[in-house]
Short mmCIF file of N, CA, C and O in Angstrom, two decimals:
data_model
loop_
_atom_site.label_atom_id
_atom_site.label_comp_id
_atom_site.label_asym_id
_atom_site.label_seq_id
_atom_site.Cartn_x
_atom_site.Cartn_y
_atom_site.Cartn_z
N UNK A 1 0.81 -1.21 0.00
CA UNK A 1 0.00 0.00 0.00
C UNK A 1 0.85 1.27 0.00
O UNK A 1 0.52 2.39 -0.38
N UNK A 2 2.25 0.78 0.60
CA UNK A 2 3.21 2.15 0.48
C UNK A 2 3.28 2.55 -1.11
O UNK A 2 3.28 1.75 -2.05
N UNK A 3 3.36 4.43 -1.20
CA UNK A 3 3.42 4.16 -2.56
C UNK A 3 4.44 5.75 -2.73
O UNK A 3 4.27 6.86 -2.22
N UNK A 4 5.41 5.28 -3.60
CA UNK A 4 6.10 6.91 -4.25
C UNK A 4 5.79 7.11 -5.84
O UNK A 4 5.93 6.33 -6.78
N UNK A 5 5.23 8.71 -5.75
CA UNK A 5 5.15 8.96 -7.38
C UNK A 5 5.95 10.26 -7.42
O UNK A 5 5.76 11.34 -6.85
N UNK A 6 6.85 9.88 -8.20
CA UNK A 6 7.77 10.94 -8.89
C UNK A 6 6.85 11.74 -9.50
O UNK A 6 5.69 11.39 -9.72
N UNK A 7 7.48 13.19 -9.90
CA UNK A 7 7.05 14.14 -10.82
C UNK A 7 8.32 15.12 -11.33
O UNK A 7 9.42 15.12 -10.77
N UNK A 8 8.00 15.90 -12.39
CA UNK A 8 8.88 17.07 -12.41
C UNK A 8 9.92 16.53 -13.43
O UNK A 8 10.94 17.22 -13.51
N UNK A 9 9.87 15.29 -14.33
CA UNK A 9 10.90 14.95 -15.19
C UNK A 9 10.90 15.53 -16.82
O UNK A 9 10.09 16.46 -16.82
N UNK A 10 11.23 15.43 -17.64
CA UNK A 10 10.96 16.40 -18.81
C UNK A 10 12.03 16.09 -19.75
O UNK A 10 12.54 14.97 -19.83
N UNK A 11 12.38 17.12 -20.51
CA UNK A 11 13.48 17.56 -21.75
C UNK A 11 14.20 19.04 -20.96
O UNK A 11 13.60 20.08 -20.72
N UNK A 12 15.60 18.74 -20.67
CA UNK A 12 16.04 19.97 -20.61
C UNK A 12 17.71 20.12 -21.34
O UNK A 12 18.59 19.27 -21.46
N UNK A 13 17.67 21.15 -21.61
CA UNK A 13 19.19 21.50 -22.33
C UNK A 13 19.93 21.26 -21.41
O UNK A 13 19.64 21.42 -20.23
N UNK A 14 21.34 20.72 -22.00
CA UNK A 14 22.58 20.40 -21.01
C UNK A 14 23.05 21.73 -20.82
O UNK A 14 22.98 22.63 -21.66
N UNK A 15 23.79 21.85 -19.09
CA UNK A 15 23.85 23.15 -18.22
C UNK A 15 22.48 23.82 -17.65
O UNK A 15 22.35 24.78 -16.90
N UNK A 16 21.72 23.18 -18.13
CA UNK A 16 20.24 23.84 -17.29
C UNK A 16 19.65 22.92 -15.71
O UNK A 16 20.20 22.03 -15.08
N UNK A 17 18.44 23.56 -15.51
CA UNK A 17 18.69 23.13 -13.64
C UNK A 17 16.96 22.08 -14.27
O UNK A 17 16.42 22.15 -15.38
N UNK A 18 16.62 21.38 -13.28
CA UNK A 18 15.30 20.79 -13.21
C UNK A 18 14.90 20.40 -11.40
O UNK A 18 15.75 19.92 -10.66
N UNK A 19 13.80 20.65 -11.04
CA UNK A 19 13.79 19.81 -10.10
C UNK A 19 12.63 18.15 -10.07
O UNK A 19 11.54 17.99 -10.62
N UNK A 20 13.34 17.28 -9.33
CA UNK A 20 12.29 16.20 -9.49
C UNK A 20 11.88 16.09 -7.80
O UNK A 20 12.77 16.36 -7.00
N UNK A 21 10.47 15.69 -7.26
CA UNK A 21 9.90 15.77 -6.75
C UNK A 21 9.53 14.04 -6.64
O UNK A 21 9.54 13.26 -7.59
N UNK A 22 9.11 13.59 -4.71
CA UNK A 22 8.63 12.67 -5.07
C UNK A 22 7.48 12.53 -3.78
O UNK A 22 7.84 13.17 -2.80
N UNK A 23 6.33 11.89 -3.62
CA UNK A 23 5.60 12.13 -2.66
C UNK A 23 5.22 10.46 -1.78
O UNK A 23 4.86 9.56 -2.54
N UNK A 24 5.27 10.25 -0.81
CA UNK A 24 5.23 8.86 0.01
C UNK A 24 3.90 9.09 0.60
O UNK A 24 3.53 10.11 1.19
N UNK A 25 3.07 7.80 0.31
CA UNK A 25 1.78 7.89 0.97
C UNK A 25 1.46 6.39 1.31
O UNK A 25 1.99 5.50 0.64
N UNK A 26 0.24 5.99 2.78
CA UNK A 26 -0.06 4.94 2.32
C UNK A 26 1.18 4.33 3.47
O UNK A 26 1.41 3.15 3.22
N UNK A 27 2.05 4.91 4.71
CA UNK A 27 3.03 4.34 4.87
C UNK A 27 2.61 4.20 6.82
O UNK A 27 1.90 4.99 7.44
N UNK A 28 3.20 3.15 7.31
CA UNK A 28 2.83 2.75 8.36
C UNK A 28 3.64 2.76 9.39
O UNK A 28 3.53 2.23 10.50
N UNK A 29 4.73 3.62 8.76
CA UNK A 29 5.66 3.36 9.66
C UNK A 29 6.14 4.84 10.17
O UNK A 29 5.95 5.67 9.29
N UNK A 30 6.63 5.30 11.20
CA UNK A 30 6.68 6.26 11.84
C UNK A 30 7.86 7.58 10.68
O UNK A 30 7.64 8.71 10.25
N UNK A 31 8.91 6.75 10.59
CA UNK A 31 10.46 7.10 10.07
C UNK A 31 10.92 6.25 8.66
O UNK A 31 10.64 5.07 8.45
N UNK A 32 11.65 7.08 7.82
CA UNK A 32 12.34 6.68 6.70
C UNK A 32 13.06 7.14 6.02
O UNK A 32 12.66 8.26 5.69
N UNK A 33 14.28 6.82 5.44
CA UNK A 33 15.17 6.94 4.58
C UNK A 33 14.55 6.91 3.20
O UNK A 33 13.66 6.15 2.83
N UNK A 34 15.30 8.09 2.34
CA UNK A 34 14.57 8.23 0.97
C UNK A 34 15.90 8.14 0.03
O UNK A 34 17.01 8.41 0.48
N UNK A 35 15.75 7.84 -0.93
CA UNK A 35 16.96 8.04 -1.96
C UNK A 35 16.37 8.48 -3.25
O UNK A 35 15.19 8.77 -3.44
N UNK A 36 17.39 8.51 -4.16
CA UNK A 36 16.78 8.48 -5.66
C UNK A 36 18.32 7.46 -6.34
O UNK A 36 19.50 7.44 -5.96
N UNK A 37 17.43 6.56 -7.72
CA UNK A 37 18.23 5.93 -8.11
C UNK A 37 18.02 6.58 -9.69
O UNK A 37 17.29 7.54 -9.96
N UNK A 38 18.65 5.98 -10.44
CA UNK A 38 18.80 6.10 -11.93
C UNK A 38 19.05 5.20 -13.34
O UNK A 38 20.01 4.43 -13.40
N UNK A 39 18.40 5.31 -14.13
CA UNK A 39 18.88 4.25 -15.42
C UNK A 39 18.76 4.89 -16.41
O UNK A 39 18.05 5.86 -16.69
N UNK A 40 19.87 4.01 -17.23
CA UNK A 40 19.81 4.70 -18.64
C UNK A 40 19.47 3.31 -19.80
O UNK A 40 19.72 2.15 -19.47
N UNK A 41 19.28 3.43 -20.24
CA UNK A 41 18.70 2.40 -21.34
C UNK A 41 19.89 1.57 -21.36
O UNK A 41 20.98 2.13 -21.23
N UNK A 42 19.79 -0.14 -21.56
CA UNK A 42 21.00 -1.20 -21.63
C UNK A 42 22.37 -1.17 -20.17
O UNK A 42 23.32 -1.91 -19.92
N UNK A 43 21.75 0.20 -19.43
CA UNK A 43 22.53 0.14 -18.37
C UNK A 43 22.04 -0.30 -16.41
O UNK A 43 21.05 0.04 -15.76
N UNK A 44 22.96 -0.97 -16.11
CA UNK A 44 22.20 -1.19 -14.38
C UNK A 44 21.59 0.24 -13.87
O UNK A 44 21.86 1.31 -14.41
N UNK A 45 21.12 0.16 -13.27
CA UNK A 45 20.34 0.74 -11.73
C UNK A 45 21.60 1.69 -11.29
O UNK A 45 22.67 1.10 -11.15
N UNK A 46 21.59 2.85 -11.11
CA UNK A 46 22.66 3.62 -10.19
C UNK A 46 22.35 4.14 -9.11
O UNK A 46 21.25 4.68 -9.09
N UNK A 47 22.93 4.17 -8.24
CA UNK A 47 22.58 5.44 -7.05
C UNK A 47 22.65 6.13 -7.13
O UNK A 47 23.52 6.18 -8.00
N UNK A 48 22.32 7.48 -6.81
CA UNK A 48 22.40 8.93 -6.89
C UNK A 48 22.61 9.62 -5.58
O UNK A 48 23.61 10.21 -5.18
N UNK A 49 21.31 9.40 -4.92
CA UNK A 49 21.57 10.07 -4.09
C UNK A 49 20.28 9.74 -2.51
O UNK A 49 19.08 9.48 -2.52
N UNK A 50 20.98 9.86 -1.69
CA UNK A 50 20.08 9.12 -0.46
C UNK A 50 19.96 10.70 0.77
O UNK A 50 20.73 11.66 0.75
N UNK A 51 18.84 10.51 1.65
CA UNK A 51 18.65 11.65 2.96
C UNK A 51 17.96 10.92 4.01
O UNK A 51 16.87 10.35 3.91
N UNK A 52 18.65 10.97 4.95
CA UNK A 52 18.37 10.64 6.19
C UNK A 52 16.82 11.07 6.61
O UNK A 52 16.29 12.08 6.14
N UNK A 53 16.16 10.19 7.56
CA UNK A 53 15.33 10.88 7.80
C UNK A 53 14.68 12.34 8.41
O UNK A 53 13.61 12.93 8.32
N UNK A 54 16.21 12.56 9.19
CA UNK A 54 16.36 13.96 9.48
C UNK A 54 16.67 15.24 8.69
O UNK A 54 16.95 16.41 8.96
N UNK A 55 16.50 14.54 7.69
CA UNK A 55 17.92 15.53 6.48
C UNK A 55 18.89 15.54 6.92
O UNK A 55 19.79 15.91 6.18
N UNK A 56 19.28 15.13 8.47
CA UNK A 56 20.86 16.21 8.34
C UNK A 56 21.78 14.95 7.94
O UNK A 56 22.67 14.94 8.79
N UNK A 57 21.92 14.22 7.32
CA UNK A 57 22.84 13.33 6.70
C UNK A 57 22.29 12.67 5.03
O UNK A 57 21.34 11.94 4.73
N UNK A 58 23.34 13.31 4.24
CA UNK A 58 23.35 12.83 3.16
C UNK A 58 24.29 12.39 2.18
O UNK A 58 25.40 12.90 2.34
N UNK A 59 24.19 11.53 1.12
CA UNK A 59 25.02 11.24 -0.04
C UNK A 59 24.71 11.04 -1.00
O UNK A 59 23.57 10.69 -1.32
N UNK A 60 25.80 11.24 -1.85
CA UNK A 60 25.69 11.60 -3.01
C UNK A 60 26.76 10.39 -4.26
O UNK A 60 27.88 9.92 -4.06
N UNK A 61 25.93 10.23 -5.35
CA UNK A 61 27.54 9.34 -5.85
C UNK A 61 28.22 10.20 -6.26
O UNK A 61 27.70 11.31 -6.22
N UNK A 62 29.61 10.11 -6.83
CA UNK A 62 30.22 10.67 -7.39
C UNK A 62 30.03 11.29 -8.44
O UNK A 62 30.15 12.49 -8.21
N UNK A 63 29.81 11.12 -9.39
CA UNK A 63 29.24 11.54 -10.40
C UNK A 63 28.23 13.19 -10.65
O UNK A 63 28.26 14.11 -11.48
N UNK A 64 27.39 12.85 -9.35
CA UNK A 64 26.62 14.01 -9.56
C UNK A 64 26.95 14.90 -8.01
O UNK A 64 26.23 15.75 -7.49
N UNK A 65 27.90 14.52 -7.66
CA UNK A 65 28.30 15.41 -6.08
C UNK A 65 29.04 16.84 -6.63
O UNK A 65 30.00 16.97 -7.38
N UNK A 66 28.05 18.01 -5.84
CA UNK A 66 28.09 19.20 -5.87
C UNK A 66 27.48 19.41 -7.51
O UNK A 66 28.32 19.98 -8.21
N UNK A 67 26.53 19.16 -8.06
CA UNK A 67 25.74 19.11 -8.99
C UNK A 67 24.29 18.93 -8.55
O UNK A 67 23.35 19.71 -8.74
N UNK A 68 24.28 18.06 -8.10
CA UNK A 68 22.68 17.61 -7.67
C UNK A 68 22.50 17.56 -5.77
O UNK A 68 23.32 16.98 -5.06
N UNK A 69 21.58 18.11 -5.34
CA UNK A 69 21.33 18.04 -4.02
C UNK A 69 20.10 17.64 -3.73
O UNK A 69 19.19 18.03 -4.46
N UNK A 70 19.80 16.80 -2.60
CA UNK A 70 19.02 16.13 -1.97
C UNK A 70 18.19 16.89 -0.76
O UNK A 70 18.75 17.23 0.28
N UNK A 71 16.99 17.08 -0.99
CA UNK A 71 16.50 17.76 0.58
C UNK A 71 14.78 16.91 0.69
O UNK A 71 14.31 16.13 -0.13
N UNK A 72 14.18 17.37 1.89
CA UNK A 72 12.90 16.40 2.34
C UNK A 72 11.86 17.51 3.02
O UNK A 72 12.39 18.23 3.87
N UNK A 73 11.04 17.65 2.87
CA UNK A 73 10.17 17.59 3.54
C UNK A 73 9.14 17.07 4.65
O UNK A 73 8.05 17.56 4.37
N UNK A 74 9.07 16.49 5.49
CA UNK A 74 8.71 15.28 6.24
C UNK A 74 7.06 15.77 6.38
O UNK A 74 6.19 14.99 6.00
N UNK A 75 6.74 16.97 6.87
CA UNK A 75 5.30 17.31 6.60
C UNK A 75 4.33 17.46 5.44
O UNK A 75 3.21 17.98 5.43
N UNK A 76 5.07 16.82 4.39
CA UNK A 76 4.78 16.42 3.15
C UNK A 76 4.62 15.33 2.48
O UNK A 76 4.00 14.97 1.48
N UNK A 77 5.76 14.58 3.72
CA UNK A 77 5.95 13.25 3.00
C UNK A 77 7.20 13.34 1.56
O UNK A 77 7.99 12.50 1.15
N UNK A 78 7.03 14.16 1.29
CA UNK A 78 7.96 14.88 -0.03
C UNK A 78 9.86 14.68 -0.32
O UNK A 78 10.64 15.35 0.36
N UNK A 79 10.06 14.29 -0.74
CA UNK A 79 11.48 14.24 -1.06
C UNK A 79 12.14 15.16 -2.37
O UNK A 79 11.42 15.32 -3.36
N UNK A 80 13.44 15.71 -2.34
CA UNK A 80 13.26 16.58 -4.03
C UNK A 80 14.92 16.23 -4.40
O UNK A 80 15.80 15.82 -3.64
N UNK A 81 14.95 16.41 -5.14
CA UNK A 81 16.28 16.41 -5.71
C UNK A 81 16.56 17.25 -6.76
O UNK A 81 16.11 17.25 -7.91
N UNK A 82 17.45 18.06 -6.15
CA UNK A 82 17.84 19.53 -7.22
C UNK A 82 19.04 18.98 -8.28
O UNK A 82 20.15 18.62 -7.90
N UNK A 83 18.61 18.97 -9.57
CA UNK A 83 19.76 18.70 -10.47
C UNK A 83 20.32 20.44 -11.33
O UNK A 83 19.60 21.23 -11.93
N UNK A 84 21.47 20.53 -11.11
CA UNK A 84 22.18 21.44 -11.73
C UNK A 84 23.27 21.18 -12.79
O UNK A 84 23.95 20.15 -12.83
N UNK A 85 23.34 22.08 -13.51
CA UNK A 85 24.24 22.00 -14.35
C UNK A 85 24.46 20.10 -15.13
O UNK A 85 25.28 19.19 -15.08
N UNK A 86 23.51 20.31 -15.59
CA UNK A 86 23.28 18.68 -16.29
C UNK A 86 23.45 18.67 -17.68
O UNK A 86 23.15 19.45 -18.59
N UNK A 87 24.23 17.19 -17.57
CA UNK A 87 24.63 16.54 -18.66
C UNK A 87 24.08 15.76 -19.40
O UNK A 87 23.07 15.20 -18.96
N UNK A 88 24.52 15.46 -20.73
CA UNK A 88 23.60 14.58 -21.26
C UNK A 88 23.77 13.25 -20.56
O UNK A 88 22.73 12.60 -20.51
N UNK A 89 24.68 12.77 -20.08
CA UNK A 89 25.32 11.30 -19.27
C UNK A 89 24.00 11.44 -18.44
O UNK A 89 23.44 10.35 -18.29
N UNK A 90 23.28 12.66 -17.79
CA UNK A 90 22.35 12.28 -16.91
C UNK A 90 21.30 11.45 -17.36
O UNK A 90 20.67 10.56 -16.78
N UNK A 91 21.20 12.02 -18.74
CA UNK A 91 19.69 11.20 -19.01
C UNK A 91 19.24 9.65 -18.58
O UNK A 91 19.96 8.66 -18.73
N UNK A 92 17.86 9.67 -18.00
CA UNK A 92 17.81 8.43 -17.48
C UNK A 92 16.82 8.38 -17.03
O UNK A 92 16.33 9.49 -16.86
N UNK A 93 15.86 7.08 -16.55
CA UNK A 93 14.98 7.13 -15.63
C UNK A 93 15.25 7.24 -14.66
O UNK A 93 16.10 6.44 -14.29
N UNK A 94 14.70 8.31 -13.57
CA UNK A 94 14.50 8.37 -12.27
C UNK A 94 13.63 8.05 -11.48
O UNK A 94 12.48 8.43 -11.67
N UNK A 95 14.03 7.14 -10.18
CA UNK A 95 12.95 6.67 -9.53
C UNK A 95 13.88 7.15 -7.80
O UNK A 95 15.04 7.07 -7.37
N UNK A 96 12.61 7.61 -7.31
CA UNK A 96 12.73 7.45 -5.74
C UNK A 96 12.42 5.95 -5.17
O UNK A 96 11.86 5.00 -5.72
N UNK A 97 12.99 6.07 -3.87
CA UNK A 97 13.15 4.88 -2.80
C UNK A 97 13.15 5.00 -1.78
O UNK A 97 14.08 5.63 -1.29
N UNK A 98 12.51 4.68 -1.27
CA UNK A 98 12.48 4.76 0.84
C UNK A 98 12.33 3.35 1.08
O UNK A 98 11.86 2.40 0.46
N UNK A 99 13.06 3.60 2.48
CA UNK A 99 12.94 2.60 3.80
C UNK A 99 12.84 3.28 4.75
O UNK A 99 13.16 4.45 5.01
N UNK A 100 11.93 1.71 5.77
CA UNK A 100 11.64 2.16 7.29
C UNK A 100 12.62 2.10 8.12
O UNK A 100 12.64 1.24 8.99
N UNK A 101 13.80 3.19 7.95
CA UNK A 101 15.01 2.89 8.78
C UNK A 101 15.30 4.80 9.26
O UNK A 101 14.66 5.64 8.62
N UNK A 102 16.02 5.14 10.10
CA UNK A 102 16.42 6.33 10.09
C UNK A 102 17.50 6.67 9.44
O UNK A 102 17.56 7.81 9.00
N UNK A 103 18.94 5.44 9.17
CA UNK A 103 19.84 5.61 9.05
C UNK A 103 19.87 6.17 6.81
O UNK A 103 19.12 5.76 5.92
N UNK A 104 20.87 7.03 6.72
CA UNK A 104 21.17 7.15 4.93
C UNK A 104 21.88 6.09 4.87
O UNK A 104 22.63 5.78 5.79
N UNK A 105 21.75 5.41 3.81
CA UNK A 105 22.38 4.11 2.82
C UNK A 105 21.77 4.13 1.78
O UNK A 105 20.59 4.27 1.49
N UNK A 106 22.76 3.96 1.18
CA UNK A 106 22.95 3.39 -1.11
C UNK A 106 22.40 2.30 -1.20
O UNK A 106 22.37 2.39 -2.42
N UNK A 107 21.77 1.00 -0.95
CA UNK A 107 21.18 -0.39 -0.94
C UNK A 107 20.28 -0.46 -0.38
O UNK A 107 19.86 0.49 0.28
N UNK A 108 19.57 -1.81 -0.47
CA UNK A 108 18.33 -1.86 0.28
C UNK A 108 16.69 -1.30 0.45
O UNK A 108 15.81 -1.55 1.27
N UNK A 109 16.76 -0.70 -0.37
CA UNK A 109 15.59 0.32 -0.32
C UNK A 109 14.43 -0.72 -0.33
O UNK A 109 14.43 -1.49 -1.30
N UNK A 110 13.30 -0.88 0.73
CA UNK A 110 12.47 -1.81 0.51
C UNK A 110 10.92 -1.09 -0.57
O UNK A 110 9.88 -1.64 -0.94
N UNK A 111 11.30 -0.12 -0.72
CA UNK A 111 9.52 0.45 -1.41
C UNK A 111 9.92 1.48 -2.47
O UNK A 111 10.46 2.49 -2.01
N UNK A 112 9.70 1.40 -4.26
CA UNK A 112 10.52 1.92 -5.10
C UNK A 112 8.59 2.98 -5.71
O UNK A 112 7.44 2.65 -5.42
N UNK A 113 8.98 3.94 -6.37
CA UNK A 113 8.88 4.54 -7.14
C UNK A 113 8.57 4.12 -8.48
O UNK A 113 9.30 3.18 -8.79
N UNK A 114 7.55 4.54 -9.67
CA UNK A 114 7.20 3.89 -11.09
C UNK A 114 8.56 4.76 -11.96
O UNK A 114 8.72 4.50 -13.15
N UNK A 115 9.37 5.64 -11.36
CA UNK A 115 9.84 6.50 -12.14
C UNK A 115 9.75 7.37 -12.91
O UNK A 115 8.58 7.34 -13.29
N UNK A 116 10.28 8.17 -13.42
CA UNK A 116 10.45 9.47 -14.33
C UNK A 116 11.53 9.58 -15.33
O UNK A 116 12.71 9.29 -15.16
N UNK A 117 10.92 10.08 -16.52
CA UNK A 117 12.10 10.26 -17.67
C UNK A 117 13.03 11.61 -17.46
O UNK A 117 12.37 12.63 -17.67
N UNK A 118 14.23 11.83 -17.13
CA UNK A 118 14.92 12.94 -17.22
C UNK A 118 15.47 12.70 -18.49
O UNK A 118 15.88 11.58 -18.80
N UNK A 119 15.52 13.68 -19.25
CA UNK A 119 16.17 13.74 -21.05
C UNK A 119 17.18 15.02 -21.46
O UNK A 119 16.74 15.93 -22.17
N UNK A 120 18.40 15.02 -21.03
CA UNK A 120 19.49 15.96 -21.32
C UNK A 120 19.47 16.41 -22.47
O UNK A 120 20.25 15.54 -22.85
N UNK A 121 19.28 17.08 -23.51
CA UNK A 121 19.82 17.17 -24.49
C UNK A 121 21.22 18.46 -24.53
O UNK A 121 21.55 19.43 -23.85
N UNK A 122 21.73 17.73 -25.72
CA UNK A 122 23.50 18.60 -25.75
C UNK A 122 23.17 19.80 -26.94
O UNK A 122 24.05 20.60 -27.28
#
């Protein structure tokens, strides 16, 4: 019954900003860890980027660290992820992820997201 729906994915020119948005409903559990993952067509699943349930602890992969930032809302339920200065390498589906844990971690996520198309163009 837990459920995340992304929004906010699109076509944007490479060096331009987007934000993606994701909303948790339907959930039974007090506390959770949120992330966002990524794919690109013929390629695995990536991490991106994970937030504590407090916000105050987060990560990022390499790739998109000090480019893309992670923040939450908790009276929303809401999670967002600010992408800046993007590449075409970004393009990909994006999907959010939570667990019923407090702690941030890259694995594990027990409850995924249908995803979103982000589309870089150069």
């Amino acid at each position: 019954q837990v459920q995340l729906v992304e929004s906010g994915g699109g076509l944007v020119q490479a060096g331009g900003s987007l934000r993606l948005s994701c909303v948790l409903s339907g959930r039974t559990f007090s506390s959770y860890v949120m992330g966002w993952f990524r794919q690109a067509p013929g390629k695995e699943r990536e991490f991106v980027a994970a937030i504590s349930w407090s916000g105050g602890s987060t990560l990022y992969a390499d790739s998109v660290k000090g480019r893309f930032s992670i923040s939450r809302d908790n009276r929303k339920n809401t999670v967002y992820l600010d992408m800046n200065s993007l590449k075409p390498q970004d393009t990909a589906v994006y999907y959010c992820a939570a667990d019923a844990s407090l702690g941030v971690r890259r694995t594990k996520y027990d409850y995924w997201g249908q995803g979103t198309q982000i589309t870089v163009s150069s």
